[in-house]
Coordinates of C-alpha atoms in Angstrom, one line a residue:
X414 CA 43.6 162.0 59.6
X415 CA 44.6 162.1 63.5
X416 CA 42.1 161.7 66.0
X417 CA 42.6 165.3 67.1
X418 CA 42.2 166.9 63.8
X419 CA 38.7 165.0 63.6
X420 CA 37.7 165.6 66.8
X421 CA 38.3 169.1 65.9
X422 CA 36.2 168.8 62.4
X423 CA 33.6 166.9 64.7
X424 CA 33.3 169.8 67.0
X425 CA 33.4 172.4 64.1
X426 CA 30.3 170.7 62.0
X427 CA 28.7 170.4 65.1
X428 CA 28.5 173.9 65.6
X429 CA 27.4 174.7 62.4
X430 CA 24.9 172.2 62.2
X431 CA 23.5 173.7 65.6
X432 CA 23.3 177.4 64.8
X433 CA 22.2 177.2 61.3
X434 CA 18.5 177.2 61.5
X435 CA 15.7 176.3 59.2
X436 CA 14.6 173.1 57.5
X437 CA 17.0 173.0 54.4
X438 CA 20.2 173.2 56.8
X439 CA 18.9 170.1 59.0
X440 CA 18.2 168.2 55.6
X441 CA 21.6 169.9 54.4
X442 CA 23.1 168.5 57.8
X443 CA 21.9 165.1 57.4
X444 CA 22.9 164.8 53.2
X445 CA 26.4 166.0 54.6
X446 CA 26.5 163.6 57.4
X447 CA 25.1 160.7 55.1
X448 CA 28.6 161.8 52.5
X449 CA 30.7 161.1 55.1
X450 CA 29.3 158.0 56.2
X451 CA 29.7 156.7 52.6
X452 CA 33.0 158.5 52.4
X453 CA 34.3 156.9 55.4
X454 CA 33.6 153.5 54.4
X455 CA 31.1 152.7 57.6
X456 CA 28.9 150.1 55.9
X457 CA 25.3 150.4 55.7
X458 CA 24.5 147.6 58.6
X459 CA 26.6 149.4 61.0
X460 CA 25.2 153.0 60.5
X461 CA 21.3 151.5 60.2
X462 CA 22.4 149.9 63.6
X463 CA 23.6 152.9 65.3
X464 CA 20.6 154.5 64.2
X465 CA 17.9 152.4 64.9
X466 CA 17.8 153.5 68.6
X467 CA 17.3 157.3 67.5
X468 CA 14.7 156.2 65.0
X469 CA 12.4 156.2 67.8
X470 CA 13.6 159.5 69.4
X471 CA 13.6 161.2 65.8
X472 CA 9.9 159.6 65.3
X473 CA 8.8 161.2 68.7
X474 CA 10.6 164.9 68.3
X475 CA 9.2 164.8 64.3
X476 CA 5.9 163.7 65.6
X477 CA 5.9 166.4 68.7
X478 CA 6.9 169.3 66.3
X479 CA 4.1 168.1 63.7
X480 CA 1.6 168.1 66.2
X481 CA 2.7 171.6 68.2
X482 CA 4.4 173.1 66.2
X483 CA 5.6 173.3 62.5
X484 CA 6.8 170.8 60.1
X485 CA 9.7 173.6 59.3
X486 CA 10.9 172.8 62.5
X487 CA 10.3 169.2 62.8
X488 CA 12.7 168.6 59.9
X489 CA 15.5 171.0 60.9
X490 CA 15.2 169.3 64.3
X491 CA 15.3 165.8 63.3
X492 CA 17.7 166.5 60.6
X493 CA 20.2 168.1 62.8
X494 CA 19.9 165.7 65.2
X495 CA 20.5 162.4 62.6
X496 CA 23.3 164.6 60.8
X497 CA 25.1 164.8 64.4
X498 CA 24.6 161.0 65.6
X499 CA 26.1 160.4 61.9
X500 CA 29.0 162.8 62.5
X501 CA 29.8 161.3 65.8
X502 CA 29.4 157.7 64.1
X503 CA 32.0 158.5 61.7
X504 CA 34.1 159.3 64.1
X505 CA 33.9 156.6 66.3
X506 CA 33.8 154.6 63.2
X507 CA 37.2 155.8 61.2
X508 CA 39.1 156.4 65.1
X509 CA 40.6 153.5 67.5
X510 CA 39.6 154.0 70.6
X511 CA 43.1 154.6 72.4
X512 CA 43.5 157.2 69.9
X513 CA 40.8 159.3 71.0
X514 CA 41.5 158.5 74.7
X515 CA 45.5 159.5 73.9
X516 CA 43.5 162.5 72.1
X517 CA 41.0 163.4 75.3
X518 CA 44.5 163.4 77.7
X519 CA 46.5 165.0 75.3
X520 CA 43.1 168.2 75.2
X521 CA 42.7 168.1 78.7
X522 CA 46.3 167.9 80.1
X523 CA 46.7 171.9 80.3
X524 CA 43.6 172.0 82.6
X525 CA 45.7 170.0 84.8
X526 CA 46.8 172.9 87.1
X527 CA 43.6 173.8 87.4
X528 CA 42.6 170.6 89.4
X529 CA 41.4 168.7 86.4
X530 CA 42.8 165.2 85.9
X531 CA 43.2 163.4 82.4
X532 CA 44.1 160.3 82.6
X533 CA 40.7 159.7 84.6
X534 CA 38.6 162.1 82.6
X535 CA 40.2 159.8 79.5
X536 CA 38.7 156.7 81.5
X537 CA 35.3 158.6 82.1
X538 CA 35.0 158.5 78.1
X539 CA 35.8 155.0 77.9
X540 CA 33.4 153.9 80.5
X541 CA 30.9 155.9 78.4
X542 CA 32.0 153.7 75.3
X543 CA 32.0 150.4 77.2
X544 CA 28.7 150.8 78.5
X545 CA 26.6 152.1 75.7
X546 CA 27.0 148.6 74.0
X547 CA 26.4 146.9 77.6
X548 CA 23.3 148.9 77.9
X549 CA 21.9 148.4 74.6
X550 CA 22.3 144.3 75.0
X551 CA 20.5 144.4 78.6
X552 CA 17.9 146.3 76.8
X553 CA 17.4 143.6 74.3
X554 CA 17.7 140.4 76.9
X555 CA 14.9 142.5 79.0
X556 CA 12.8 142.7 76.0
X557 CA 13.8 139.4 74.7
X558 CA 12.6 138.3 78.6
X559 CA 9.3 139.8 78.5
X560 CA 8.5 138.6 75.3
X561 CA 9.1 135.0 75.9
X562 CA 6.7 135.5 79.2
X563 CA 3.9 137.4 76.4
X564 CA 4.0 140.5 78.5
X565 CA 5.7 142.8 75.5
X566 CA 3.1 145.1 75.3
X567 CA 3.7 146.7 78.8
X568 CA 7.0 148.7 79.0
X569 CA 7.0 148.4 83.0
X570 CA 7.3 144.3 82.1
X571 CA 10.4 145.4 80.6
X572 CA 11.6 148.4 81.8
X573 CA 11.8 147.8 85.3
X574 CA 14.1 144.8 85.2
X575 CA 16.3 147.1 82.5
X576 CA 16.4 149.9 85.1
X577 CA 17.3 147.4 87.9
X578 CA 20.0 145.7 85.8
X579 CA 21.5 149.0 84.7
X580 CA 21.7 150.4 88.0
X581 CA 23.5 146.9 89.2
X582 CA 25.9 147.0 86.1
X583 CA 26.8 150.9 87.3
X584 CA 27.1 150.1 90.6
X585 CA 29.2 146.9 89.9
X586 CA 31.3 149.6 87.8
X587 CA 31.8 151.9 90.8
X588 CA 32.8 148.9 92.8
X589 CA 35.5 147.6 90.3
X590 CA 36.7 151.5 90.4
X591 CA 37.2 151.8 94.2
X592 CA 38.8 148.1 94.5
X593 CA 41.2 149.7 92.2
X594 CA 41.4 152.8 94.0
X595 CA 39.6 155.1 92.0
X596 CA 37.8 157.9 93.2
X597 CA 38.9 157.4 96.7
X598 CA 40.2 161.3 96.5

């Protein structure tokens, strides 16, 4: 399937999964999502790993519905919001990157002569995909950091220097842009 046409099926389910309401569409949502993870061929390592750092939000946003509000909505919630990190997995999974930046130029190339530019809102998306793995291993050196000094049960220990590196790794970014000559307009 080209990258367009899923993009397109990734923006359609989306929608649905958004403005059907209740708890039986986000477990619905999330049954769906889990087919196409298995359909796709994304093994079981891969889509556990992708989760595991919405495990946490999930945990919270079920935990803050149970608590003020009801467990009808904590499901649909969570649900929807596992079935659409899935959806987007699969995606990402099943789609070389160059096709969905070839895709993203392709979508936005009409908007050009309104201003718009694709070729960098195409590198905007792949700084997003870069980074997300870059982010995720400062995280884990951070932690790694503050556990070897025994100070893992305060987040400042470890979020601090995580904040400070992530700011350094965008602002080393921005400077690799504008020695290219990016975003001087």
């Amino acid at each position: 399937m080209p990258a367009g046409a899923k993009m397109l099926a990734l923006m359609g389910l989306s929608t649905v999964v958004v403005l059907v309401r209740g708890p039986v569409s986000g477990l619905v949502a999330l049954l769906l999502a889990l087919g196409l993870v298995g359909w796709s061929g994304t093994g079981v390592r891969a889509t556990v790993r992708t989760l595991r750092a919405f495990f946490l939000v999930a945990a919270v946003l079920l935990a803050y519905h149970l608590l003020f509000g009801t467990w009808q909505v904590a499901v649909e919630q969570v649900g929807d919001l596992l079935a659409l990190v899935l959806l987007a997995t699969v995606l990402t999974a099943t789609t070389p990157v160059d096709a969905l930046l070839d895709m993203i130029v392709r979508a936005v190339g009409p908007l050009r002569r309104f201003g718009a530019n694709p070729e960098k809102v195409a590198l905007a998306f792949s700084l997003v995909l870069r980074s997300i793995p870059v982010l995720l291993t400062i995280a884990a050196e951070t932690r790694d950091a503050a556990r070897a000094r025994g100070l893992e049960r305060s987040p400042r220990t470890w979020l601090t220097p995580f904040v400070v590196r992530t700011v350094a790794h965008a602002r080393d970014t921005g400077d690799a842009l504008h020695a290219r000559g990016l975003g001087d307009d």
